[in-house]
Amino acid sequence: MRMLGKQLQAARKAAGYTQRSLAEELLIDEETIASIEQGRRALMYDLAEQIDQLLGLKGMLVAGVAELPEIDQFPLFAEEYMEHEREAISLSWYDNAVLPGLLQTEAYAYAVMSERVPAYDEDELQAKTAGRIERQEILQRKCPPTLSFIVWEPVLHLGVGGPETRRDQLRHLRACAELPGLTPGCGPGR
């Protein structure tokens, strides 16, 4: 992601744009350009298309976004977090909007990511879903971390992905509750 950001920076400068002037042309915030160039924010496919067209890059950024290695598909802060997550001996969560990624089924994760704005294209959606599910490997480690999850009760009643996805997700949560060192909890809805 940082390499793609540096490519954007080089192309922007070569075309004579400042971060501010490029942002104004694209009708986005200057900080968005800065964050992408510094590798703190992912360059989304639709924005890459706009920049390619504006700067005459003939699809260079779009190709870069499409071919990002899996490890580079996340912002730097998320990569660092996931690295710490893989090494952790103890993790705690409180979530009031969705179930934590480590407890999501593939169908639930796909449904959650399908609601993202701006939307992921199908390839991005599949890659992000797979990445989320792969993170769950820490639950099966020989010495898994001690995990504590508190979820706001209404989250369990949301129809994310439809009735079948919800039913399978609740069954999965029940199975996760049996894992050693994993403590699920529910915050009251009232």
Tab-separated table of C-alpha atoms in Angstrom:
chain	number	residue	atom	x	y	z
A	1	MET	CA	0.000	0.000	0.000
A	2	ARG	CA	2.868	2.354	0.771
A	3	MET	CA	4.464	1.614	-2.599
A	4	LEU	CA	1.213	2.466	-4.374
A	5	GLY	CA	1.043	5.666	-2.322
A	6	LYS	CA	4.557	6.606	-3.411
A	7	GLN	CA	3.597	5.947	-7.045
A	8	LEU	CA	0.613	8.247	-6.645
A	9	GLN	CA	2.838	10.905	-5.092
A	10	ALA	CA	5.381	10.687	-7.933
A	11	ALA	CA	2.667	10.811	-10.612
A	12	ARG	CA	0.942	13.744	-8.899
A	13	LYS	CA	4.174	15.753	-8.687
A	14	ALA	CA	5.152	14.890	-12.276
A	15	ALA	CA	1.779	16.214	-13.438
A	16	GLY	CA	2.331	19.446	-11.501
A	17	TYR	CA	-0.342	18.948	-8.859
A	18	THR	CA	-0.107	19.647	-5.151
A	19	GLN	CA	-2.060	17.427	-2.788
A	20	ARG	CA	-4.576	20.242	-2.410
A	21	SER	CA	-5.014	20.892	-6.139
A	22	LEU	CA	-5.411	17.179	-6.915
A	23	ALA	CA	-7.947	16.807	-4.103
A	24	GLU	CA	-9.909	19.788	-5.437
A	25	GLU	CA	-9.997	18.266	-8.939
A	26	LEU	CA	-11.255	14.971	-7.515
A	27	LEU	CA	-13.715	16.627	-5.090
A	28	ILE	CA	-12.181	14.888	-2.090
A	29	ASP	CA	-10.384	16.062	1.030
A	30	GLU	CA	-6.698	16.937	0.814
A	31	GLU	CA	-6.057	14.680	3.825
A	32	THR	CA	-7.338	11.715	1.792
A	33	ILE	CA	-4.574	12.236	-0.766
A	34	ALA	CA	-1.989	12.685	1.998
A	35	SER	CA	-3.158	9.533	3.787
A	36	ILE	CA	-3.007	7.440	0.618
A	37	GLU	CA	0.451	8.733	-0.253
A	38	GLN	CA	1.700	7.920	3.262
A	39	GLY	CA	0.209	4.408	3.220
A	40	ARG	CA	-2.270	5.168	6.005
A	41	ARG	CA	-5.311	4.731	3.794
A	42	ALA	CA	-5.993	2.284	0.986
A	43	LEU	CA	-6.406	3.626	-2.537
A	44	MET	CA	-9.852	2.461	-3.604
A	45	TYR	CA	-10.432	1.164	-7.116
A	46	ASP	CA	-12.880	3.902	-8.142
A	47	LEU	CA	-10.550	6.673	-6.974
A	48	ALA	CA	-7.611	4.988	-8.734
A	49	GLU	CA	-9.647	5.069	-11.966
A	50	GLN	CA	-10.341	8.796	-11.566
A	51	ILE	CA	-6.698	9.615	-10.830
A	52	ASP	CA	-5.458	7.459	-13.721
A	53	GLN	CA	-7.758	9.343	-16.080
A	54	LEU	CA	-6.945	12.798	-14.684
A	55	LEU	CA	-3.167	12.270	-14.694
A	56	GLY	CA	-3.080	10.255	-17.932
A	57	LEU	CA	-1.600	7.190	-16.237
A	58	LYS	CA	-3.215	4.651	-18.591
A	59	GLY	CA	-4.471	2.379	-15.808
A	60	MET	CA	-1.250	2.222	-13.764
A	61	LEU	CA	-2.917	2.873	-10.398
A	62	VAL	CA	-5.901	0.634	-11.183
A	63	ALA	CA	-3.499	-2.207	-11.997
A	64	GLY	CA	-1.637	-1.550	-8.756
A	65	VAL	CA	-4.836	-1.658	-6.702
A	66	ALA	CA	-5.996	-4.846	-8.441
A	67	GLU	CA	-2.681	-6.621	-7.854
A	68	LEU	CA	-1.934	-5.554	-4.292
A	69	PRO	CA	-0.515	-8.448	-2.293
A	70	GLU	CA	-2.912	-9.543	0.431
A	71	ILE	CA	-0.734	-8.073	3.167
A	72	ASP	CA	-0.916	-4.650	1.493
A	73	GLN	CA	-4.695	-4.519	1.207
A	74	PHE	CA	-5.090	-2.895	4.600
A	75	PRO	CA	-4.023	0.513	5.936
A	76	LEU	CA	-0.794	0.604	7.929
A	77	PHE	CA	-2.590	0.922	11.279
A	78	ALA	CA	-4.708	-2.153	10.470
A	79	GLU	CA	-1.648	-4.158	9.388
A	80	GLU	CA	0.091	-3.256	12.647
A	81	TYR	CA	-3.012	-4.152	14.653
A	82	MET	CA	-3.363	-7.535	12.945
A	83	GLU	CA	0.320	-8.268	13.561
A	84	HIS	CA	-0.143	-7.561	17.280
A	85	GLU	CA	-3.331	-9.617	17.230
A	86	ARG	CA	-1.440	-12.650	15.872
A	87	GLU	CA	1.139	-12.382	18.672
A	88	ALA	CA	-1.203	-11.470	21.532
A	89	ILE	CA	-1.637	-13.598	24.623
A	90	SER	CA	-4.818	-11.746	25.626
A	91	LEU	CA	-7.384	-9.697	23.693
A	92	SER	CA	-10.542	-7.865	24.787
A	93	TRP	CA	-13.339	-6.359	22.681
A	94	TYR	CA	-16.443	-4.293	23.186
A	95	ASP	CA	-18.605	-3.791	20.121
A	96	ASN	CA	-21.964	-2.097	19.761
A	97	ALA	CA	-22.494	-2.268	15.995
A	98	VAL	CA	-21.375	-5.654	14.617
A	99	LEU	CA	-19.888	-8.854	15.918
A	100	PRO	CA	-16.089	-8.783	16.250
A	101	GLY	CA	-14.304	-10.113	13.161
A	102	LEU	CA	-12.764	-13.015	15.077
A	103	LEU	CA	-16.260	-14.353	15.790
A	104	GLN	CA	-17.825	-13.833	12.362
A	105	THR	CA	-18.805	-16.593	9.971
A	106	GLU	CA	-17.774	-16.142	6.368
A	107	ALA	CA	-21.352	-15.338	5.315
A	108	TYR	CA	-21.737	-12.745	8.095
A	109	ALA	CA	-18.381	-11.128	7.255
A	110	TYR	CA	-19.338	-11.000	3.568
A	111	ALA	CA	-22.709	-9.426	4.425
A	112	VAL	CA	-21.098	-6.808	6.688
A	113	MET	CA	-18.516	-5.882	4.069
A	114	SER	CA	-21.205	-5.783	1.367
A	115	GLU	CA	-22.737	-2.807	3.181
A	116	ARG	CA	-19.561	-0.707	2.993
A	117	VAL	CA	-19.741	2.757	1.444
A	118	PRO	CA	-18.134	3.196	-0.991
A	119	ALA	CA	-18.825	-0.379	-1.982
A	120	TYR	CA	-16.091	-2.905	-2.653
A	121	ASP	CA	-16.151	-4.559	-6.060
A	122	GLU	CA	-16.671	-8.333	-5.948
A	123	ASP	CA	-12.948	-9.180	-6.032
A	124	GLU	CA	-12.193	-6.760	-3.180
A	125	LEU	CA	-15.177	-8.076	-1.253
A	126	GLN	CA	-13.967	-11.664	-1.586
A	127	ALA	CA	-10.397	-10.722	-0.611
A	128	LYS	CA	-11.466	-8.693	2.436
A	129	THR	CA	-13.810	-11.459	3.587
A	130	ALA	CA	-11.076	-14.077	3.196
A	131	GLY	CA	-8.649	-11.856	5.105
A	132	ARG	CA	-11.098	-11.496	7.974
A	133	ILE	CA	-11.696	-15.248	8.189
A	134	GLU	CA	-7.950	-16.007	8.035
A	135	ARG	CA	-7.460	-13.862	11.145
A	136	GLN	CA	-9.476	-16.466	13.046
A	137	GLU	CA	-6.524	-18.856	12.889
A	138	ILE	CA	-5.457	-17.479	16.275
A	139	LEU	CA	-8.496	-19.204	17.799
A	140	GLN	CA	-7.022	-22.581	16.818
A	141	ARG	CA	-3.432	-22.005	17.926
A	142	LYS	CA	-1.799	-24.604	20.128
A	143	CYS	CA	-1.810	-21.957	22.885
A	144	PRO	CA	-4.641	-19.589	21.880
A	145	PRO	CA	-4.869	-16.153	23.471
A	146	THR	CA	-7.289	-15.435	26.286
A	147	LEU	CA	-10.186	-13.658	24.599
A	148	SER	CA	-12.985	-11.576	26.066
A	149	PHE	CA	-15.820	-10.258	23.908
A	150	ILE	CA	-18.651	-7.998	25.019
A	151	VAL	CA	-21.283	-7.379	22.357
A	152	TRP	CA	-24.297	-5.112	22.709
A	153	GLU	CA	-27.385	-7.343	22.762
A	154	PRO	CA	-29.212	-5.672	19.816
A	155	VAL	CA	-26.287	-6.694	17.572
A	156	LEU	CA	-27.433	-10.294	18.022
A	157	HIS	CA	-30.896	-9.398	16.701
A	158	LEU	CA	-29.779	-7.588	13.553
A	159	GLY	CA	-30.704	-9.330	10.321
A	160	VAL	CA	-27.227	-9.056	8.791
A	161	GLY	CA	-27.179	-11.275	5.706
A	162	GLY	CA	-30.717	-12.574	6.240
A	163	PRO	CA	-32.279	-15.235	8.490
A	164	GLU	CA	-30.026	-18.138	7.461
A	165	THR	CA	-26.841	-16.118	7.950
A	166	ARG	CA	-28.107	-14.924	11.346
A	167	ARG	CA	-29.003	-18.469	12.436
A	168	ASP	CA	-25.619	-19.844	11.331
A	169	GLN	CA	-23.850	-16.932	13.027
A	170	LEU	CA	-25.632	-17.577	16.339
A	171	ARG	CA	-24.697	-21.276	16.123
A	172	HIS	CA	-21.111	-20.274	15.425
A	173	LEU	CA	-21.093	-17.981	18.477
A	174	ARG	CA	-22.317	-20.886	20.586
A	175	ALA	CA	-19.473	-23.066	19.255
A	176	CYS	CA	-16.943	-20.278	19.886
A	177	ALA	CA	-18.126	-20.061	23.496
A	178	GLU	CA	-16.828	-23.613	23.964
A	179	LEU	CA	-13.301	-22.715	22.861
A	180	PRO	CA	-10.718	-22.676	25.648
A	181	GLY	CA	-9.933	-19.205	26.937
A	182	LEU	CA	-12.749	-17.477	25.045
A	183	THR	CA	-15.298	-15.597	27.146
A	184	PRO	CA	-18.269	-14.125	25.296
A	185	GLY	CA	-20.489	-11.563	26.962
A	186	CYS	CA	-23.555	-9.565	26.116
A	187	GLY	CA	-24.274	-5.977	27.130
A	188	PRO	CA	-27.964	-5.366	27.830
A	189	GLY	CA	-29.980	-3.600	25.172
A	190	ARG	CA	-31.875	-1.454	27.666
